[in-house]
Amino acid sequence: MRKYRILYLCLWILSLTAISVYGGVISYGFFFGISLLPVISLIYIACVYLRFKIYQELGSRNMVCGQPEDYTFILQNESSFAFSGVSVNLFSDFSYVEELPGSLEYELLPGDRFTYGTRLICRYRGEYEVGIKEVVVSDFLRLFRLRYANPGVIKAVVRPKLVQIEELRGMEEFQAPLQREILSGEEPDILVRNYIEGDPLKQIHWKASARQGKLLSRTRTGEEKQGISLFCDMTRYGRTAAEYLPLENKMLETLLALGYFFARRGMGFFACYRQNEPVRKPVKNIQDFDEFYQNVSTVVFGENGDLPNLVEQMSAQGGLWDNKVVFFVLHKMDMRMMETMQKLSAGGMAVVVYAVTDQNVREYIRQSGGRIRICQIPIEEPLEGRL
């Protein structure tokens, strides 16, 4: 477009020189004709803006992350003169189409329409605009360009992808506690263990504590284990959708993959997270998982996550210390989280942490061992092969 403007400027200077040197009707006619071209171009662009129509159709607004949906857009010329130099730009941050037509700039005769069918894919879970974002109109002489937002945008409601995993990689030492018969069985007779913050006072073995000089809690003989707990950090990190959508999508994808892994094997678990209030939802089998998936698809990340505090609240309510394995899906690793993991490990539980982050967490991974395992999951990499 720049070269066309330079060319027009040269012609206008030439016409101005002609009337200055030669004068006459032809020179003045040429000058006024050249001078009126920008006005005509602006009028043309205004007409296109007022008369050009866009129609979009999405197979379903309710989509699943990563699964294509039929998408059609129609460009319509409802004016009595031809349109030239019309193009469209698509939303590309969170979605994309599989194919685009060869020419991205369209020419439409009066009453003409252009229809293009393709498929649209959303990258992340959430609710956001997809399809045509804006229209770009250029005049015939390529002197001006008008860019304006599409007034009829489409909003898609996208649910997280469900990733199926066949085994938990790198968890060989935790396979025994994850066997169903062990989870549903009984622990051997253990009289006492170290006191864990949150244990009921009536469970403290005072005589044994006095003899050893530290608080010890009584472990009931034949105590039945309740299985697995999955904790997910629902804190929103980032102010813009471009920051928090990829992260939240990957965290929920991880949570659902773990839950589906256990539900398919009939291994019950508790899903723990915070919304307005703490949520501790039991999932016993694959039938319960369907409802769990719907609930997780609509959760809202906020500012009141504080996962260590949530663990303390769940401990005070009872039942957490009876678990064999506790999984955490979180974004931020810090010393408070490490202390929480160590408390759970001291209570006889295996602790597995999936840190969904691109930041360096090697220092924390080096501190893992024994009953604690920390794994890093990059935000943009596929989940397959990471769990």
mmCIF file of C-alpha atoms in Angstrom:
data_model
loop_
_atom_site.group_PDB
_atom_site.id
_atom_site.type_symbol
_atom_site.label_atom_id
_atom_site.label_comp_id
_atom_site.label_asym_id
_atom_site.label_seq_id
_atom_site.Cartn_x
_atom_site.Cartn_y
_atom_site.Cartn_z
ATOM 1 C CA MET A 1 0.000 0.000 0.000
ATOM 2 C CA ARG A 2 2.883 2.335 0.659
ATOM 3 C CA LYS A 3 4.066 2.227 -2.959
ATOM 4 C CA TYR A 4 0.580 3.144 -4.185
ATOM 5 C CA ARG A 5 0.533 6.173 -1.923
ATOM 6 C CA ILE A 6 3.968 7.250 -3.172
ATOM 7 C CA LEU A 7 2.798 6.817 -6.752
ATOM 8 C CA TYR A 8 -0.338 8.890 -6.081
ATOM 9 C CA LEU A 9 1.739 11.631 -4.423
ATOM 10 C CA CYS A 10 4.014 11.755 -7.467
ATOM 11 C CA LEU A 11 0.991 12.108 -9.796
ATOM 12 C CA TRP A 12 -0.501 14.851 -7.631
ATOM 13 C CA ILE A 13 2.812 16.792 -7.638
ATOM 14 C CA LEU A 14 3.017 16.323 -11.420
ATOM 15 C CA SER A 15 -0.532 17.723 -11.865
ATOM 16 C CA LEU A 16 0.272 20.654 -9.602
ATOM 17 C CA THR A 17 3.409 21.357 -11.664
ATOM 18 C CA ALA A 18 1.370 21.175 -14.885
ATOM 19 C CA ILE A 19 -1.107 23.854 -13.828
ATOM 20 C CA SER A 20 1.751 26.025 -12.521
ATOM 21 C CA VAL A 21 3.782 25.820 -15.733
ATOM 22 C CA TYR A 22 1.230 25.310 -18.516
ATOM 23 C CA GLY A 23 -2.206 26.147 -17.077
ATOM 24 C CA GLY A 24 -5.195 25.460 -19.297
ATOM 25 C CA VAL A 25 -8.344 23.365 -18.977
ATOM 26 C CA ILE A 26 -6.618 19.990 -19.386
ATOM 27 C CA SER A 27 -4.035 20.690 -16.672
ATOM 28 C CA TYR A 28 -6.684 21.909 -14.219
ATOM 29 C CA GLY A 29 -8.958 18.971 -15.070
ATOM 30 C CA PHE A 30 -6.108 16.536 -14.425
ATOM 31 C CA PHE A 31 -5.281 18.260 -11.126
ATOM 32 C CA PHE A 32 -8.855 18.224 -9.810
ATOM 33 C CA GLY A 33 -9.349 14.637 -10.968
ATOM 34 C CA ILE A 34 -6.245 13.475 -9.110
ATOM 35 C CA SER A 35 -7.250 15.501 -6.025
ATOM 36 C CA LEU A 36 -10.726 13.918 -5.923
ATOM 37 C CA LEU A 37 -9.437 10.328 -5.990
ATOM 38 C CA PRO A 38 -8.871 10.096 -2.183
ATOM 39 C CA VAL A 39 -12.401 11.400 -1.549
ATOM 40 C CA ILE A 40 -13.856 8.792 -3.919
ATOM 41 C CA SER A 41 -11.786 6.087 -2.227
ATOM 42 C CA LEU A 42 -13.063 7.075 1.214
ATOM 43 C CA ILE A 43 -16.665 7.090 -0.009
ATOM 44 C CA TYR A 44 -16.131 3.602 -1.454
ATOM 45 C CA ILE A 45 -14.746 2.293 1.846
ATOM 46 C CA ALA A 46 -17.697 3.810 3.737
ATOM 47 C CA CYS A 47 -20.145 2.065 1.384
ATOM 48 C CA VAL A 48 -18.416 -1.269 1.864
ATOM 49 C CA TYR A 49 -18.501 -0.804 5.639
ATOM 50 C CA LEU A 50 -22.256 -0.132 5.574
ATOM 51 C CA ARG A 51 -23.309 -2.798 3.048
ATOM 52 C CA PHE A 52 -20.876 -5.693 3.455
ATOM 53 C CA LYS A 53 -22.321 -8.645 5.418
ATOM 54 C CA ILE A 54 -20.685 -11.587 7.191
ATOM 55 C CA TYR A 55 -22.522 -14.713 8.335
ATOM 56 C CA GLN A 56 -20.921 -17.399 10.482
ATOM 57 C CA GLU A 57 -22.126 -20.800 11.577
ATOM 58 C CA LEU A 58 -20.516 -23.150 14.104
ATOM 59 C CA GLY A 59 -21.651 -26.763 14.385
ATOM 60 C CA SER A 60 -22.016 -26.373 18.155
ATOM 61 C CA ARG A 61 -20.998 -23.677 20.598
ATOM 62 C CA ASN A 62 -20.341 -26.394 23.188
ATOM 63 C CA MET A 63 -16.980 -27.793 22.168
ATOM 64 C CA VAL A 64 -14.228 -29.997 23.574
ATOM 65 C CA CYS A 65 -10.643 -28.803 23.600
ATOM 66 C CA GLY A 66 -8.700 -30.224 20.650
ATOM 67 C CA GLN A 67 -11.742 -31.703 18.870
ATOM 68 C CA PRO A 68 -12.698 -30.090 15.518
ATOM 69 C CA GLU A 69 -16.164 -28.646 14.944
ATOM 70 C CA ASP A 70 -17.733 -27.783 11.572
ATOM 71 C CA TYR A 71 -17.386 -24.071 10.809
ATOM 72 C CA THR A 72 -18.770 -22.078 7.868
ATOM 73 C CA PHE A 73 -18.517 -18.395 7.034
ATOM 74 C CA ILE A 74 -20.310 -16.490 4.269
ATOM 75 C CA LEU A 75 -19.272 -13.142 2.769
ATOM 76 C CA GLN A 76 -22.211 -11.354 1.128
ATOM 77 C CA ASN A 77 -22.311 -8.303 -1.177
ATOM 78 C CA GLU A 78 -25.764 -6.771 -0.782
ATOM 79 C CA SER A 79 -24.859 -3.571 -2.632
ATOM 80 C CA SER A 80 -25.390 -2.528 -6.263
ATOM 81 C CA PHE A 81 -21.677 -2.121 -7.003
ATOM 82 C CA ALA A 82 -18.732 -4.480 -6.797
ATOM 83 C CA PHE A 83 -16.524 -4.901 -3.748
ATOM 84 C CA SER A 84 -12.779 -5.367 -4.131
ATOM 85 C CA GLY A 85 -9.954 -5.707 -1.640
ATOM 86 C CA VAL A 86 -11.993 -7.243 1.208
ATOM 87 C CA SER A 87 -10.299 -9.631 3.637
ATOM 88 C CA VAL A 88 -11.003 -11.088 7.080
ATOM 89 C CA ASN A 89 -8.820 -11.902 10.092
ATOM 90 C CA LEU A 90 -9.631 -14.782 12.432
ATOM 91 C CA PHE A 91 -9.222 -15.141 16.178
ATOM 92 C CA SER A 92 -5.969 -17.065 16.474
ATOM 93 C CA ASP A 93 -4.885 -16.884 20.125
ATOM 94 C CA PHE A 94 -7.101 -19.674 21.440
ATOM 95 C CA SER A 95 -8.508 -21.312 18.289
ATOM 96 C CA TYR A 96 -7.682 -21.991 14.654
ATOM 97 C CA VAL A 97 -9.270 -23.408 11.501
ATOM 98 C CA GLU A 98 -7.867 -26.451 9.740
ATOM 99 C CA GLU A 99 -7.810 -24.844 6.299
ATOM 100 C CA LEU A 100 -8.235 -21.392 4.783
ATOM 101 C CA PRO A 101 -9.087 -20.592 1.155
ATOM 102 C CA GLY A 102 -6.153 -19.944 -1.155
ATOM 103 C CA SER A 103 -6.869 -16.219 -1.550
ATOM 104 C CA LEU A 104 -7.348 -14.248 1.647
ATOM 105 C CA GLU A 105 -8.595 -11.164 -0.257
ATOM 106 C CA TYR A 106 -11.993 -11.325 -1.898
ATOM 107 C CA GLU A 107 -13.731 -9.572 -4.817
ATOM 108 C CA LEU A 108 -17.525 -9.746 -4.824
ATOM 109 C CA LEU A 109 -19.830 -8.612 -7.612
ATOM 110 C CA PRO A 110 -23.227 -7.073 -6.782
ATOM 111 C CA GLY A 111 -25.399 -9.713 -5.097
ATOM 112 C CA ASP A 112 -22.507 -12.167 -5.052
ATOM 113 C CA ARG A 113 -21.580 -14.302 -2.018
ATOM 114 C CA PHE A 114 -18.600 -16.384 -1.000
ATOM 115 C CA THR A 115 -19.199 -19.481 1.161
ATOM 116 C CA TYR A 116 -16.378 -21.430 2.749
ATOM 117 C CA GLY A 117 -16.711 -24.511 4.950
ATOM 118 C CA THR A 118 -13.932 -25.825 7.147
ATOM 119 C CA ARG A 119 -13.438 -27.046 10.716
ATOM 120 C CA LEU A 120 -12.533 -25.013 13.775
ATOM 121 C CA ILE A 121 -10.461 -26.280 16.712
ATOM 122 C CA CYS A 122 -10.146 -24.684 20.167
ATOM 123 C CA ARG A 123 -6.867 -24.987 22.028
ATOM 124 C CA TYR A 124 -7.962 -24.334 25.609
ATOM 125 C CA ARG A 125 -10.855 -24.867 27.960
ATOM 126 C CA GLY A 126 -12.950 -21.796 28.709
ATOM 127 C CA GLU A 127 -15.417 -19.420 27.086
ATOM 128 C CA TYR A 128 -14.049 -17.104 24.420
ATOM 129 C CA GLU A 129 -14.671 -15.663 20.950
ATOM 130 C CA VAL A 130 -13.836 -17.703 17.857
ATOM 131 C CA GLY A 131 -14.169 -17.337 14.099
ATOM 132 C CA ILE A 132 -13.854 -14.028 12.247
ATOM 133 C CA LYS A 133 -12.360 -11.317 14.418
ATOM 134 C CA GLU A 134 -12.248 -8.323 12.082
ATOM 135 C CA VAL A 135 -12.775 -7.156 8.509
ATOM 136 C CA VAL A 136 -10.139 -5.310 6.474
ATOM 137 C CA VAL A 137 -11.326 -3.165 3.533
ATOM 138 C CA SER A 138 -9.001 -1.541 0.947
ATOM 139 C CA ASP A 139 -10.097 0.829 -1.798
ATOM 140 C CA PHE A 140 -9.519 0.133 -5.512
ATOM 141 C CA LEU A 141 -6.412 2.308 -5.624
ATOM 142 C CA ARG A 142 -4.937 0.843 -2.418
ATOM 143 C CA LEU A 143 -4.645 4.296 -0.848
ATOM 144 C CA PHE A 144 -6.608 3.606 2.331
ATOM 145 C CA ARG A 145 -7.363 0.620 4.503
ATOM 146 C CA LEU A 146 -10.173 0.335 7.059
ATOM 147 C CA ARG A 147 -10.015 -2.299 9.769
ATOM 148 C CA TYR A 148 -13.085 -2.859 11.946
ATOM 149 C CA ALA A 149 -14.278 -5.506 14.423
ATOM 150 C CA ASN A 150 -16.796 -8.076 13.274
ATOM 151 C CA PRO A 151 -20.100 -7.133 14.950
ATOM 152 C CA GLY A 152 -21.385 -10.714 14.904
ATOM 153 C CA VAL A 153 -18.715 -12.708 16.745
ATOM 154 C CA ILE A 154 -19.316 -16.232 18.042
ATOM 155 C CA LYS A 155 -18.521 -17.337 21.592
ATOM 156 C CA ALA A 156 -17.586 -20.969 22.140
ATOM 157 C CA VAL A 157 -17.903 -22.784 25.465
ATOM 158 C CA VAL A 158 -15.016 -25.244 25.522
ATOM 159 C CA ARG A 159 -14.690 -28.188 27.897
ATOM 160 C CA PRO A 160 -11.297 -29.700 28.783
ATOM 161 C CA LYS A 161 -9.890 -32.616 26.838
ATOM 162 C CA LEU A 162 -10.044 -36.051 28.442
ATOM 163 C CA VAL A 163 -6.679 -37.796 28.105
ATOM 164 C CA GLN A 164 -6.616 -41.571 28.626
ATOM 165 C CA ILE A 165 -3.504 -43.009 30.259
ATOM 166 C CA GLU A 166 -2.784 -46.700 30.738
ATOM 167 C CA GLU A 167 -0.199 -46.403 33.503
ATOM 168 C CA LEU A 168 1.391 -43.801 35.726
ATOM 169 C CA ARG A 169 4.918 -43.407 34.422
ATOM 170 C CA GLY A 170 7.767 -43.272 36.926
ATOM 171 C CA MET A 171 5.537 -44.396 39.809
ATOM 172 C CA GLU A 172 6.791 -47.955 40.112
ATOM 173 C CA GLU A 173 7.389 -47.668 43.853
ATOM 174 C CA PHE A 174 3.822 -46.410 44.333
ATOM 175 C CA GLN A 175 2.110 -49.151 42.318
ATOM 176 C CA ALA A 176 1.409 -51.323 45.355
ATOM 177 C CA PRO A 177 -0.547 -48.621 47.236
ATOM 178 C CA LEU A 178 -2.542 -47.980 44.065
ATOM 179 C CA GLN A 179 -3.818 -51.540 43.764
ATOM 180 C CA ARG A 180 -7.527 -51.748 44.435
ATOM 181 C CA GLU A 181 -7.355 -54.724 46.770
ATOM 182 C CA ILE A 182 -4.856 -52.877 48.962
ATOM 183 C CA LEU A 183 -6.854 -49.665 48.881
ATOM 184 C CA SER A 184 -10.018 -51.476 49.931
ATOM 185 C CA GLY A 185 -8.298 -53.734 52.411
ATOM 186 C CA GLU A 186 -7.157 -53.220 55.985
ATOM 187 C CA GLU A 187 -3.896 -51.980 57.369
ATOM 188 C CA PRO A 188 -1.915 -54.195 59.659
ATOM 189 C CA ASP A 189 -2.083 -53.528 63.368
ATOM 190 C CA ILE A 190 -0.209 -50.314 64.166
ATOM 191 C CA LEU A 191 -0.569 -48.929 67.667
ATOM 192 C CA VAL A 192 0.858 -45.422 67.416
ATOM 193 C CA ARG A 193 2.428 -42.996 64.964
ATOM 194 C CA ASN A 194 3.818 -39.484 65.150
ATOM 195 C CA TYR A 195 1.202 -36.819 65.854
ATOM 196 C CA ILE A 196 0.130 -34.905 62.738
ATOM 197 C CA GLU A 197 -1.326 -31.436 63.032
ATOM 198 C CA GLY A 198 -5.081 -31.796 62.683
ATOM 199 C CA ASP A 199 -5.355 -35.195 64.459
ATOM 200 C CA PRO A 200 -8.300 -35.321 66.914
ATOM 201 C CA LEU A 201 -7.253 -34.940 70.543
ATOM 202 C CA LYS A 202 -9.057 -38.141 71.500
ATOM 203 C CA GLN A 203 -6.740 -40.033 69.133
ATOM 204 C CA ILE A 204 -3.562 -38.972 71.014
ATOM 205 C CA HIS A 205 -1.948 -41.809 72.989
ATOM 206 C CA TRP A 206 -0.959 -39.817 76.085
ATOM 207 C CA LYS A 207 0.948 -42.588 77.898
ATOM 208 C CA ALA A 208 3.093 -43.437 74.901
ATOM 209 C CA SER A 209 3.650 -39.703 74.273
ATOM 210 C CA ALA A 210 4.857 -39.250 77.868
ATOM 211 C CA ARG A 211 7.274 -42.183 77.585
ATOM 212 C CA GLN A 212 8.841 -40.995 74.314
ATOM 213 C CA GLY A 213 8.697 -37.279 75.010
ATOM 214 C CA LYS A 214 6.695 -36.392 71.885
ATOM 215 C CA LEU A 215 3.081 -36.498 70.835
ATOM 216 C CA LEU A 216 1.950 -39.798 69.354
ATOM 217 C CA SER A 217 -1.447 -40.540 67.807
ATOM 218 C CA ARG A 218 -3.279 -43.815 68.198
ATOM 219 C CA THR A 219 -3.881 -45.706 64.952
ATOM 220 C CA ARG A 220 -6.918 -47.927 65.199
ATOM 221 C CA THR A 221 -6.347 -51.644 64.544
ATOM 222 C CA GLY A 222 -7.759 -52.813 61.280
ATOM 223 C CA GLU A 223 -8.426 -49.253 60.175
ATOM 224 C CA GLU A 224 -9.960 -49.230 56.677
ATOM 225 C CA LYS A 225 -8.236 -47.065 54.113
ATOM 226 C CA GLN A 226 -10.354 -44.713 52.033
ATOM 227 C CA GLY A 227 -8.011 -44.682 49.060
ATOM 228 C CA ILE A 228 -6.898 -41.657 47.072
ATOM 229 C CA SER A 229 -7.309 -37.894 47.237
ATOM 230 C CA LEU A 230 -6.698 -35.559 44.282
ATOM 231 C CA PHE A 231 -6.050 -31.913 45.187
ATOM 232 C CA CYS A 232 -6.105 -29.249 42.491
ATOM 233 C CA ASP A 233 -5.006 -25.642 42.945
ATOM 234 C CA MET A 234 -7.847 -23.433 41.665
ATOM 235 C CA THR A 235 -5.971 -20.149 42.096
ATOM 236 C CA ARG A 236 -5.942 -17.871 39.033
ATOM 237 C CA TYR A 237 -2.415 -16.937 37.976
ATOM 238 C CA GLY A 238 -2.285 -14.072 35.485
ATOM 239 C CA ARG A 239 -4.511 -11.150 34.574
ATOM 240 C CA THR A 240 -5.116 -11.750 30.886
ATOM 241 C CA ALA A 241 -6.761 -14.723 29.214
ATOM 242 C CA ALA A 242 -3.564 -15.364 27.260
ATOM 243 C CA GLU A 243 -1.767 -15.917 30.585
ATOM 244 C CA TYR A 244 -4.243 -17.988 32.574
ATOM 245 C CA LEU A 245 -6.223 -19.987 29.972
ATOM 246 C CA PRO A 246 -3.359 -22.310 28.851
ATOM 247 C CA LEU A 247 -2.348 -22.947 32.465
ATOM 248 C CA GLU A 248 -5.864 -23.637 33.748
ATOM 249 C CA ASN A 249 -6.571 -25.871 30.773
ATOM 250 C CA LYS A 250 -3.504 -28.035 31.413
ATOM 251 C CA MET A 251 -4.236 -28.294 35.161
ATOM 252 C CA LEU A 252 -7.804 -29.468 34.609
ATOM 253 C CA GLU A 253 -6.624 -31.806 31.854
ATOM 254 C CA THR A 254 -4.182 -33.373 34.337
ATOM 255 C CA LEU A 255 -6.816 -33.643 37.081
ATOM 256 C CA LEU A 256 -9.300 -35.326 34.739
ATOM 257 C CA ALA A 257 -6.686 -37.710 33.309
ATOM 258 C CA LEU A 258 -5.800 -38.922 36.813
ATOM 259 C CA GLY A 259 -9.456 -39.193 37.804
ATOM 260 C CA TYR A 260 -10.333 -41.157 34.670
ATOM 261 C CA PHE A 261 -7.365 -43.465 35.208
ATOM 262 C CA PHE A 262 -8.670 -44.428 38.663
ATOM 263 C CA ALA A 263 -12.394 -44.434 37.806
ATOM 264 C CA ARG A 264 -11.913 -46.862 34.894
ATOM 265 C CA ARG A 265 -10.279 -49.300 37.321
ATOM 266 C CA GLY A 266 -12.985 -48.945 39.951
ATOM 267 C CA MET A 267 -10.562 -47.228 42.332
ATOM 268 C CA GLY A 268 -12.530 -44.635 44.265
ATOM 269 C CA PHE A 269 -11.019 -41.242 45.035
ATOM 270 C CA PHE A 270 -11.858 -37.855 46.503
ATOM 271 C CA ALA A 271 -11.425 -34.739 44.362
ATOM 272 C CA CYS A 272 -10.568 -31.731 46.544
ATOM 273 C CA TYR A 273 -10.491 -28.101 45.432
ATOM 274 C CA ARG A 274 -11.840 -24.718 46.433
ATOM 275 C CA GLN A 275 -14.608 -22.701 44.854
ATOM 276 C CA ASN A 276 -16.553 -20.352 47.108
ATOM 277 C CA GLU A 277 -16.256 -23.096 49.707
ATOM 278 C CA PRO A 278 -13.982 -26.139 49.972
ATOM 279 C CA VAL A 279 -15.154 -29.014 47.764
ATOM 280 C CA ARG A 280 -14.452 -32.665 48.561
ATOM 281 C CA LYS A 281 -16.276 -34.761 45.990
ATOM 282 C CA PRO A 282 -16.233 -38.581 46.112
ATOM 283 C CA VAL A 283 -15.927 -40.452 42.820
ATOM 284 C CA LYS A 284 -16.441 -44.185 43.239
ATOM 285 C CA ASN A 285 -16.656 -45.477 39.673
ATOM 286 C CA ILE A 286 -16.919 -44.537 36.003
ATOM 287 C CA GLN A 287 -20.587 -43.575 36.412
ATOM 288 C CA ASP A 288 -19.660 -40.987 39.060
ATOM 289 C CA PHE A 289 -16.861 -39.725 36.822
ATOM 290 C CA ASP A 290 -19.293 -38.431 34.194
ATOM 291 C CA GLU A 291 -20.821 -36.035 36.732
ATOM 292 C CA PHE A 292 -17.357 -35.159 38.013
ATOM 293 C CA TYR A 293 -16.247 -34.237 34.473
ATOM 294 C CA GLN A 294 -19.224 -31.907 34.038
ATOM 295 C CA ASN A 295 -18.511 -30.207 37.373
ATOM 296 C CA VAL A 296 -14.808 -29.740 36.652
ATOM 297 C CA SER A 297 -15.587 -28.333 33.184
ATOM 298 C CA THR A 298 -17.411 -25.386 34.760
ATOM 299 C CA VAL A 299 -15.155 -24.577 37.729
ATOM 300 C CA VAL A 300 -13.992 -20.992 38.083
ATOM 301 C CA PHE A 301 -10.425 -20.226 39.097
ATOM 302 C CA GLY A 302 -10.205 -17.362 41.603
ATOM 303 C CA GLU A 303 -7.927 -15.627 44.073
ATOM 304 C CA ASN A 304 -8.744 -17.656 47.187
ATOM 305 C CA GLY A 305 -6.963 -20.903 46.316
ATOM 306 C CA ASP A 306 -4.294 -21.295 49.066
ATOM 307 C CA LEU A 307 -3.827 -25.053 48.659
ATOM 308 C CA PRO A 308 -1.909 -25.633 51.938
ATOM 309 C CA ASN A 309 -4.770 -23.984 53.827
ATOM 310 C CA LEU A 310 -7.263 -26.196 51.995
ATOM 311 C CA VAL A 311 -5.311 -29.303 53.055
ATOM 312 C CA GLU A 312 -5.441 -28.134 56.678
ATOM 313 C CA GLN A 313 -9.183 -27.606 56.450
ATOM 314 C CA MET A 314 -9.709 -31.056 54.981
ATOM 315 C CA SER A 315 -7.511 -32.519 57.723
ATOM 316 C CA ALA A 316 -9.578 -30.861 60.438
ATOM 317 C CA GLN A 317 -12.747 -32.329 58.926
ATOM 318 C CA GLY A 318 -11.278 -35.816 59.261
ATOM 319 C CA GLY A 319 -10.695 -38.570 56.742
ATOM 320 C CA LEU A 320 -7.623 -37.191 54.973
ATOM 321 C CA TRP A 321 -5.138 -39.052 57.152
ATOM 322 C CA ASP A 322 -6.780 -42.356 56.239
ATOM 323 C CA ASN A 323 -5.660 -42.048 52.602
ATOM 324 C CA LYS A 324 -2.912 -44.157 51.140
ATOM 325 C CA VAL A 325 -1.935 -41.780 48.308
ATOM 326 C CA VAL A 326 -2.482 -38.048 47.845
ATOM 327 C CA PHE A 327 -2.021 -36.384 44.447
ATOM 328 C CA PHE A 328 -1.531 -32.640 43.949
ATOM 329 C CA VAL A 329 -2.021 -30.752 40.699
ATOM 330 C CA LEU A 330 -0.600 -27.264 41.148
ATOM 331 C CA HIS A 331 1.196 -24.444 39.399
ATOM 332 C CA LYS A 332 3.336 -22.900 42.107
ATOM 333 C CA MET A 333 5.879 -24.733 44.263
ATOM 334 C CA ASP A 334 6.995 -23.080 47.490
ATOM 335 C CA MET A 335 8.202 -24.020 50.980
ATOM 336 C CA ARG A 336 4.677 -23.996 52.416
ATOM 337 C CA MET A 337 3.718 -26.651 49.909
ATOM 338 C CA MET A 338 6.823 -28.681 50.706
ATOM 339 C CA GLU A 339 5.999 -28.568 54.426
ATOM 340 C CA THR A 340 2.470 -29.768 53.707
ATOM 341 C CA MET A 341 3.808 -32.654 51.644
ATOM 342 C CA GLN A 342 6.238 -33.638 54.388
ATOM 343 C CA LYS A 343 3.432 -33.685 56.978
ATOM 344 C CA LEU A 344 1.373 -36.004 54.815
ATOM 345 C CA SER A 345 4.387 -38.226 54.170
ATOM 346 C CA ALA A 346 5.104 -38.404 57.899
ATOM 347 C CA GLY A 347 1.523 -39.611 58.351
ATOM 348 C CA GLY A 348 2.251 -42.666 56.240
ATOM 349 C CA MET A 349 0.894 -41.419 52.901
ATOM 350 C CA ALA A 350 2.554 -41.447 49.502
ATOM 351 C CA VAL A 351 2.508 -37.941 47.975
ATOM 352 C CA VAL A 352 2.682 -37.286 44.222
ATOM 353 C CA VAL A 353 2.872 -33.708 42.914
ATOM 354 C CA TYR A 354 2.331 -32.665 39.313
ATOM 355 C CA ALA A 355 3.737 -29.144 38.922
ATOM 356 C CA VAL A 356 2.124 -27.618 35.828
ATOM 357 C CA THR A 357 4.587 -24.847 35.071
ATOM 358 C CA ASP A 358 7.332 -23.765 32.699
ATOM 359 C CA GLN A 359 9.401 -22.364 35.559
ATOM 360 C CA ASN A 360 12.439 -24.147 36.941
ATOM 361 C CA VAL A 361 11.407 -26.478 39.803
ATOM 362 C CA ARG A 362 14.533 -28.654 39.849
ATOM 363 C CA GLU A 363 15.408 -27.534 43.369
ATOM 364 C CA TYR A 364 12.112 -28.909 44.661
ATOM 365 C CA ILE A 365 12.381 -32.074 42.574
ATOM 366 C CA ARG A 366 15.779 -32.739 44.179
ATOM 367 C CA GLN A 367 14.122 -32.560 47.602
ATOM 368 C CA SER A 368 11.654 -35.306 46.678
ATOM 369 C CA GLY A 369 12.270 -38.913 47.515
ATOM 370 C CA GLY A 370 10.931 -41.712 49.658
ATOM 371 C CA ARG A 371 7.188 -41.223 49.851
ATOM 372 C CA ILE A 372 7.275 -37.912 47.936
ATOM 373 C CA ARG A 373 7.472 -37.674 44.173
ATOM 374 C CA ILE A 374 7.426 -34.360 42.203
ATOM 375 C CA CYS A 375 6.923 -34.307 38.424
ATOM 376 C CA GLN A 376 6.932 -31.274 36.124
ATOM 377 C CA ILE A 377 4.408 -30.852 33.293
ATOM 378 C CA PRO A 378 5.154 -28.079 30.754
ATOM 379 C CA ILE A 379 2.074 -25.996 29.987
ATOM 380 C CA GLU A 380 2.085 -26.261 26.197
ATOM 381 C CA GLU A 381 3.379 -29.806 25.753
ATOM 382 C CA PRO A 382 0.964 -32.735 25.219
ATOM 383 C CA LEU A 383 -0.020 -34.545 28.386
ATOM 384 C CA GLU A 384 0.404 -37.983 26.822
ATOM 385 C CA GLY A 385 3.598 -39.580 28.110
ATOM 386 C CA ARG A 386 3.976 -37.075 30.962
ATOM 387 C CA LEU A 387 1.834 -38.767 33.615
#
